[in-house]
Coordinates of C-alpha atoms in Angstrom, one line a residue:
Chain R
X698 CA 107.0 115.9 118.6
X699 CA 104.8 113.9 116.1
X700 CA 105.9 110.3 115.5
X701 CA 108.1 109.6 112.7
X702 CA 106.9 107.1 109.8
X703 CA 108.2 104.2 110.2
X704 CA 110.4 104.5 106.6
X705 CA 112.0 107.2 108.0
X706 CA 113.1 105.7 111.1
X707 CA 114.2 102.9 109.5
X708 CA 116.4 104.9 107.4
X709 CA 117.7 106.7 110.4
X710 CA 118.8 103.4 111.9
X711 CA 120.5 102.2 108.8
X712 CA 122.4 106.0 108.6
X713 CA 123.3 105.0 112.2
X714 CA 125.3 102.0 111.0
X715 CA 127.0 103.6 107.9
X716 CA 130.0 104.8 107.6
X717 CA 129.2 107.2 105.2
X718 CA 128.4 110.4 105.7
X719 CA 124.4 110.9 105.8
X720 CA 121.8 113.6 106.5
X721 CA 118.0 112.9 106.6
X722 CA 115.3 115.5 106.1
X723 CA 111.6 115.5 106.3
X724 CA 109.4 116.4 103.4
X725 CA 109.4 120.0 104.8
X726 CA 113.2 120.0 104.4
X727 CA 113.7 120.0 108.1
X728 CA 117.0 118.6 109.6
X729 CA 116.2 115.7 111.3
X730 CA 119.3 114.0 111.6
X731 CA 122.8 113.2 110.7
X732 CA 125.3 110.2 111.7
X733 CA 128.3 110.3 113.4
X734 CA 129.9 109.9 110.4
X735 CA 128.5 113.2 109.4
X736 CA 129.9 114.8 111.9
X737 CA 133.2 113.9 112.2
X738 CA 133.7 115.4 108.3
X739 CA 131.7 118.2 108.9
X740 CA 132.6 119.2 112.8
X741 CA 131.1 121.4 114.9
X742 CA 128.7 123.5 112.8
X743 CA 126.9 120.7 112.1
X744 CA 125.0 121.0 115.5
X745 CA 123.6 123.9 114.3
X746 CA 122.0 122.3 111.3
X747 CA 119.7 120.7 113.7
X748 CA 117.2 123.5 113.6
X749 CA 117.8 124.4 109.8
X750 CA 116.2 123.5 106.8
X751 CA 118.2 121.6 104.0
X752 CA 117.9 125.1 102.0
X753 CA 120.1 126.7 105.1
X754 CA 122.9 124.2 104.3
X755 CA 124.7 126.4 101.8
X756 CA 125.1 129.0 103.9
X757 CA 126.4 127.2 106.9
X758 CA 129.2 125.0 105.3
X759 CA 129.9 128.2 102.9
X760 CA 129.3 125.4 99.3
X761 CA 131.2 126.6 96.8
X762 CA 131.7 124.8 93.6
X763 CA 135.1 123.9 91.5
X764 CA 136.0 127.3 90.8
X765 CA 135.2 128.6 94.1
X766 CA 131.9 130.1 93.5
X767 CA 129.1 130.0 96.4
X768 CA 126.4 127.4 95.0
X769 CA 122.6 128.8 95.4
X770 CA 120.8 126.7 97.7
X771 CA 118.4 125.2 95.0
X772 CA 121.6 123.5 93.5
X773 CA 122.3 121.2 96.3
X774 CA 121.6 117.9 95.8
X775 CA 119.3 117.3 99.0
X776 CA 117.3 120.5 98.0
X777 CA 116.9 118.8 94.3
X778 CA 116.0 116.0 95.9
X779 CA 113.5 117.3 98.0
X780 CA 111.9 119.8 95.6
X781 CA 112.0 117.7 92.3
X782 CA 111.6 114.7 94.0
X783 CA 114.3 113.1 92.4
X784 CA 118.3 111.6 93.0
X785 CA 120.6 114.4 92.2
X786 CA 124.7 114.0 92.6
X787 CA 127.3 116.9 92.7
X788 CA 130.9 117.6 93.9
X789 CA 131.3 120.6 96.5
X790 CA 133.7 122.1 98.6
X791 CA 132.4 123.3 102.1
X792 CA 133.9 124.3 105.1
X793 CA 133.8 121.2 107.8
X794 CA 135.7 120.0 110.7
X795 CA 138.6 122.4 111.7
X796 CA 137.2 125.1 109.3
X797 CA 139.0 123.2 106.6
X798 CA 137.7 123.5 102.9
X799 CA 136.8 119.6 102.1
X800 CA 136.1 118.3 98.8
X801 CA 133.0 116.2 98.9
X802 CA 130.6 114.4 96.5
X803 CA 127.0 114.3 97.5
X804 CA 124.3 112.0 96.4
X805 CA 120.5 112.7 97.3
X806 CA 117.8 110.6 96.9
X807 CA 113.9 111.2 97.8
X808 CA 112.5 109.1 100.1
X809 CA 108.8 107.8 99.0
X810 CA 107.3 105.6 101.3
X811 CA 104.7 103.4 101.5
X812 CA 101.3 104.6 99.4
X813 CA 103.7 106.8 97.8
X814 CA 103.8 109.2 100.5
X815 CA 106.6 111.8 100.0
X816 CA 108.5 111.6 103.1
X817 CA 111.4 113.6 102.6
X818 CA 115.4 113.0 101.3
X819 CA 118.3 111.6 102.7
X820 CA 121.8 112.7 101.0
X821 CA 125.2 110.8 101.6
X822 CA 128.1 112.3 100.8
X823 CA 132.2 111.8 101.0
X824 CA 135.2 113.4 100.6
X825 CA 136.7 113.0 96.9
X826 CA 140.5 113.9 98.1
X827 CA 140.5 111.2 100.9
X828 CA 139.1 108.8 97.9
X829 CA 141.7 110.1 95.4
X830 CA 144.9 109.1 98.0
X831 CA 143.6 105.9 99.1
Chain P
X990 CA 84.6 97.6 125.5
X991 CA 85.4 94.2 125.6
X992 CA 88.5 92.0 124.2
X993 CA 88.6 88.5 124.0
X994 CA 92.1 86.5 122.7
X995 CA 90.7 83.6 120.5
X996 CA 94.4 82.9 119.0
X997 CA 97.7 84.3 121.0
X998 CA 100.6 81.8 119.0
X999 CA 102.9 83.3 116.7
X1000 CA 104.3 81.9 113.6
X1001 CA 102.2 78.6 113.1
X1002 CA 99.7 76.4 115.1
X1003 CA 100.6 74.2 118.3
X1004 CA 98.3 72.5 118.9
X1005 CA 99.3 69.9 121.9
X1006 CA 99.2 69.3 125.3
X1007 CA 102.1 71.3 126.1
X1008 CA 100.3 74.4 124.4
X1009 CA 96.8 73.7 125.7
X1010 CA 97.0 76.6 128.6
X1011 CA 97.8 79.4 126.4
X1012 CA 96.5 77.7 123.5
X1013 CA 97.7 76.9 119.8
X1014 CA 96.0 78.8 117.7
X1015 CA 97.6 82.1 115.8
X1016 CA 96.7 85.5 116.0
X1017 CA 93.2 86.4 116.3
X1018 CA 91.7 88.8 118.8
X1019 CA 87.2 89.9 119.4
X1020 CA 86.9 93.2 120.3
X1021 CA 83.3 94.1 121.2
X1022 CA 82.4 98.1 121.6
X1023 CA 79.9 99.3 124.4
X1024 CA 77.3 99.6 121.2
X1025 CA 77.6 96.2 120.0
X1026 CA 79.8 97.1 117.0
X1027 CA 82.0 93.9 116.3
X1028 CA 86.1 94.1 115.5
X1029 CA 87.9 91.3 114.6
X1030 CA 92.0 91.8 114.9
X1031 CA 93.5 89.2 112.6
X1032 CA 92.4 86.2 110.9
X1033 CA 94.5 83.5 112.5
X1034 CA 93.9 79.9 113.4
X1035 CA 91.8 81.5 116.2
X1036 CA 89.6 83.2 114.0
X1037 CA 87.6 79.8 113.2
X1038 CA 86.1 79.3 116.7
X1039 CA 85.0 83.2 117.3
X1040 CA 83.2 82.9 113.7
X1041 CA 80.7 80.4 114.9
X1042 CA 80.0 82.4 118.1
X1043 CA 78.4 85.0 116.2
X1044 CA 74.6 85.3 116.8
X1045 CA 72.4 85.3 113.3
X1046 CA 71.8 87.7 111.7
X1047 CA 75.6 88.5 111.8
X1048 CA 75.1 92.1 110.6
X1049 CA 78.6 94.0 109.9
X1050 CA 81.8 92.8 111.3
X1051 CA 85.0 94.7 110.6
X1052 CA 88.2 92.3 110.3
X1053 CA 91.3 94.8 110.7
X1054 CA 94.6 92.6 109.6
X1055 CA 98.1 93.8 110.9
X1056 CA 99.4 92.1 107.5
X1057 CA 99.3 89.1 105.7
X1058 CA 102.0 86.6 106.8
X1059 CA 100.3 83.2 106.6
X1060 CA 99.8 83.5 110.7
X1061 CA 97.6 86.4 110.5
X1062 CA 94.9 85.4 107.6
X1063 CA 95.5 81.4 107.9
X1064 CA 92.0 81.1 109.0
X1065 CA 89.8 83.9 107.3
X1066 CA 89.0 81.1 104.6
X1067 CA 87.3 79.6 107.8
X1068 CA 85.3 82.6 109.3
X1069 CA 81.8 81.6 109.1
X1070 CA 80.3 85.4 108.3
X1071 CA 82.1 85.3 105.1
X1072 CA 79.6 82.5 103.6
X1073 CA 76.3 84.3 105.5
X1074 CA 74.8 86.1 102.3
X1075 CA 73.4 88.6 105.1
X1076 CA 76.7 89.7 106.5
X1077 CA 78.5 92.4 105.8
X1078 CA 82.4 92.1 106.1
X1079 CA 84.9 95.2 106.1
X1080 CA 88.3 93.6 105.7
X1081 CA 91.0 96.3 106.4
X1082 CA 94.7 95.7 106.0
X1083 CA 98.0 97.1 104.2
X1084 CA 98.5 97.1 100.4
X1085 CA 102.0 96.8 99.2
X1086 CA 104.2 99.0 97.0
X1087 CA 103.4 97.2 93.9
X1088 CA 99.5 95.0 94.9
X1089 CA 96.4 96.5 96.6
X1090 CA 94.6 94.2 99.8
X1091 CA 92.5 92.6 96.9
X1092 CA 95.1 90.9 94.7
X1093 CA 97.4 90.5 97.9
X1094 CA 94.6 88.0 99.7
X1095 CA 93.6 86.5 96.4
X1096 CA 96.8 85.0 96.6
X1097 CA 96.0 83.1 99.1
X1098 CA 92.1 82.8 98.5
X1099 CA 92.2 81.0 95.1
X1100 CA 93.6 77.8 94.2
X1101 CA 96.2 75.7 94.8
X1102 CA 96.1 77.0 98.1
X1103 CA 92.5 77.5 98.8
X1104 CA 89.2 76.4 96.9
X1105 CA 87.1 79.4 96.9
X1106 CA 87.6 82.6 95.2
X1107 CA 87.3 85.9 97.3
X1108 CA 85.1 87.1 94.5
X1109 CA 83.0 84.0 95.1
X1110 CA 82.1 84.5 98.8
X1111 CA 78.4 85.1 99.4
X1112 CA 78.8 87.8 102.1
X1113 CA 78.9 91.5 100.9
X1114 CA 82.5 92.3 101.1
X1115 CA 84.2 95.4 101.4
X1116 CA 88.3 96.0 100.8
X1117 CA 89.7 99.2 102.8
X1118 CA 93.4 100.1 102.6
X1119 CA 95.2 101.2 105.7
X1120 CA 96.8 103.2 106.7
X1121 CA 94.5 106.0 105.4
X1122 CA 94.4 108.5 108.5
X1123 CA 92.1 108.1 111.2
X1124 CA 88.8 106.3 110.9
X1125 CA 85.5 105.4 112.5
X1126 CA 83.6 102.0 112.8
X1127 CA 80.7 102.1 115.3
X1128 CA 81.9 103.9 118.5
X1129 CA 85.5 103.1 118.0
X1130 CA 87.6 105.9 116.6
X1131 CA 90.8 103.8 115.0
X1132 CA 94.1 105.0 114.0
X1133 CA 96.4 102.7 111.8
X1134 CA 100.0 103.3 111.4
X1135 CA 102.8 101.3 109.7
X1136 CA 105.2 99.6 112.1
X1137 CA 108.5 97.8 112.2
X1138 CA 108.1 93.9 110.8
X1139 CA 109.0 92.5 107.4
X1140 CA 106.7 93.9 104.7
X1141 CA 103.8 96.0 105.3
X1142 CA 102.7 95.8 108.6
X1143 CA 100.5 97.8 110.4
X1144 CA 99.6 98.4 114.2
X1145 CA 96.2 99.6 115.6
X1146 CA 94.8 101.7 118.0
X1147 CA 91.5 101.5 118.8
X1148 CA 89.7 104.3 120.8
X1149 CA 86.5 104.2 122.6
X1150 CA 85.7 107.0 124.7
X1151 CA 88.5 107.9 126.6
X1152 CA 89.4 104.1 126.6
X1153 CA 92.1 103.1 124.4
X1154 CA 93.1 99.5 123.4
X1155 CA 96.6 99.0 120.9
X1156 CA 97.6 96.1 119.3
X1157 CA 100.9 95.6 118.1
X1158 CA 100.9 91.8 117.4
X1159 CA 104.2 91.4 115.3
X1160 CA 106.7 94.4 116.5
X1161 CA 110.4 94.7 116.5
X1162 CA 110.7 98.3 117.7
X1163 CA 114.5 97.4 118.8
X1164 CA 115.7 96.7 115.3
X1165 CA 119.0 98.7 114.6
X1166 CA 119.3 100.2 118.1
X1167 CA 122.4 99.6 120.1
X1168 CA 120.3 99.6 123.2
X1169 CA 116.5 99.7 124.0
X1170 CA 116.2 101.1 126.9
X1171 CA 113.6 103.7 128.5
X1172 CA 116.3 106.3 129.4
X1173 CA 118.0 106.0 125.9
X1174 CA 115.0 106.0 123.7
X1175 CA 113.8 109.2 122.0
X1176 CA 109.9 108.1 121.6
X1177 CA 109.2 110.2 118.1
X1178 CA 111.8 107.5 116.9
X1179 CA 110.4 104.6 118.3
X1180 CA 108.0 102.4 116.2
X1181 CA 104.9 102.2 117.1
X1182 CA 105.0 104.6 120.2
X1183 CA 102.1 107.0 119.1
X1184 CA 100.1 103.9 118.5
X1185 CA 100.8 102.9 122.5
X1186 CA 101.2 105.7 124.1
X1187 CA 99.1 105.7 127.4
X1188 CA 97.2 103.1 126.1
X1189 CA 94.7 100.9 129.0
X1190 CA 95.6 97.7 127.5
X1191 CA 98.8 96.9 125.2
X1192 CA 98.4 93.6 123.3
X1193 CA 101.8 93.1 121.9
X1194 CA 104.8 90.5 120.5
X1195 CA 106.8 89.1 122.9
X1196 CA 107.8 86.2 120.9
X1197 CA 111.6 85.9 121.9
X1198 CA 113.8 85.5 125.0
X1199 CA 116.4 88.0 125.0
X1200 CA 118.8 85.3 123.8
X1201 CA 116.7 84.1 121.2
X1202 CA 116.4 87.6 119.8
X1203 CA 120.1 87.7 119.5
X1204 CA 120.0 84.8 116.7
X1205 CA 116.9 86.4 115.5
X1206 CA 117.6 90.2 114.6
X1207 CA 115.6 91.3 112.2
X1208 CA 112.7 88.6 111.9
X1209 CA 110.2 91.2 112.9
X1210 CA 109.5 90.2 116.6
X1211 CA 110.6 91.4 119.8
X1212 CA 111.7 90.0 123.3
X1213 CA 110.0 89.9 126.4
X1214 CA 112.1 92.3 128.0
X1215 CA 111.9 94.7 125.0
X1216 CA 108.1 94.5 125.0
X1217 CA 108.7 95.5 128.8
X1218 CA 110.8 98.7 127.9
X1219 CA 108.2 99.6 125.0
X1220 CA 105.5 99.4 127.5
X1221 CA 107.1 101.6 129.8
X1222 CA 107.9 104.3 127.8
X1223 CA 104.4 104.5 126.2
X1224 CA 102.9 104.6 130.1
X1225 CA 100.5 101.6 129.2
X1226 CA 98.2 100.3 132.1
X1227 CA 98.3 97.2 131.2
X1228 CA 100.1 94.8 128.9
X1229 CA 99.1 91.6 127.4
X1230 CA 102.0 89.3 126.0
X1231 CA 101.1 88.2 122.6
X1232 CA 102.6 86.0 119.4
X1233 CA 103.8 83.1 121.6
X1234 CA 106.5 81.4 120.0
X1235 CA 105.8 78.5 119.0
X1236 CA 108.5 75.9 120.6
X1237 CA 107.4 77.8 124.0
X1238 CA 105.3 75.2 126.3
X1239 CA 102.8 76.1 128.6
X1240 CA 105.8 76.1 131.5
X1241 CA 108.4 77.6 130.0
X1242 CA 106.0 80.7 128.9
X1243 CA 104.9 81.1 132.2
X1244 CA 108.2 81.5 133.4
X1245 CA 109.4 83.5 130.7
X1246 CA 106.7 86.2 131.2
X1247 CA 106.3 86.5 134.9
X1248 CA 110.1 85.9 135.3
X1249 CA 110.9 88.9 133.3
X1250 CA 107.8 91.1 134.6
X1251 CA 109.0 90.4 138.1
X1252 CA 112.8 91.3 137.9
X1253 CA 111.8 94.3 136.1
X1254 CA 109.7 95.9 138.8
X1255 CA 107.1 97.8 136.8
X1256 CA 104.4 100.1 137.4
X1257 CA 101.6 98.2 135.2
X1258 CA 100.2 95.0 135.1
X1259 CA 101.4 92.0 132.7
X1260 CA 99.2 89.0 131.4
X1261 CA 100.7 86.2 129.4
X1262 CA 97.8 86.1 126.7
X1263 CA 96.2 83.0 126.7
X1264 CA 93.4 81.5 124.5
X1265 CA 89.7 82.2 126.0
X1266 CA 91.1 85.7 128.5
X1267 CA 88.7 88.4 128.1
X1268 CA 89.8 92.1 129.0
X1269 CA 87.1 95.0 130.2
X1270 CA 88.4 98.3 129.6

């Protein structure tokens, strides 16, 4: 495995200390890592994500919109951040821990390092139902 | 290659009788290739004495800056080859996200901090921004990569034939990790690993004791123990402890480095770097 860029190492270390579920993908869209908070929301399916790309996540978690329609991979905030290099946000439904349908809000940002190198993207998400009942 | 230490202290020069053995000058290392190629790593205050040793005509000298904190550039304006019209001085160093290397250097080499402007130096001066992929200087093949330290900071891997010197003067690879132990670490995710892997000689930050590190997390430096772990992970053959804390006396420094090395039972040599030390690799 080649060495990760320092910007990605520090991003991963930041994510490890956050309570917000977080995904980290490289410039080619490969899932590099996710934090413990993401595992708590998305459950065992998440382990399969390590060998996938950001585009594969739509199918893995059966991502749907508010009206129940399957969301195409190109509409995922993480894929937009990766492929269009700008931040994106969406409210989605996913199959997560316990195979339960969960409503989440997702914000993804591209990661641009020193020398304007495009290194990948990260996505934060949180459960909006829990948010509403908090 | 021949590696000579001209400044081993971190943060601020510390002249005085209590630092006479390891030296009080800040970071500067001279590397001479088998073909006579001259590299200088960092321009701390140790560079002034080094500059006076270059034979005339100086020819080409390459100065590789790890970063632009004051203890790594304070001696730059006193580096004799800069004032030699026949010298060709190449300065390599990191840009920031908003300013190029030249503009960053000018913040120091300009009034009111310094009377001589960078553009007025008589030598033939060329600036190169790193990291820029691998590059060659004389018989050296050099890799530079960003490493964990506040502000843009690079480490260097300098290879001549099969021999490798790695220079990580200011480095905090343990930042944000709960446990920094060889068995817990994934090399892919450890800052500086690829630069140091299998190096014959690693010059690395050992500014703190374990207790001091706990009080200075995020300041960009390593404890001696963390450095030993990093060196073990990277399978280096010889570690030179470097960037000594300015508050560390000679006796305390010897005790901290040798004590940690003995306790760890390491498969490589450990030397507490002292001004004037020479290593041939």
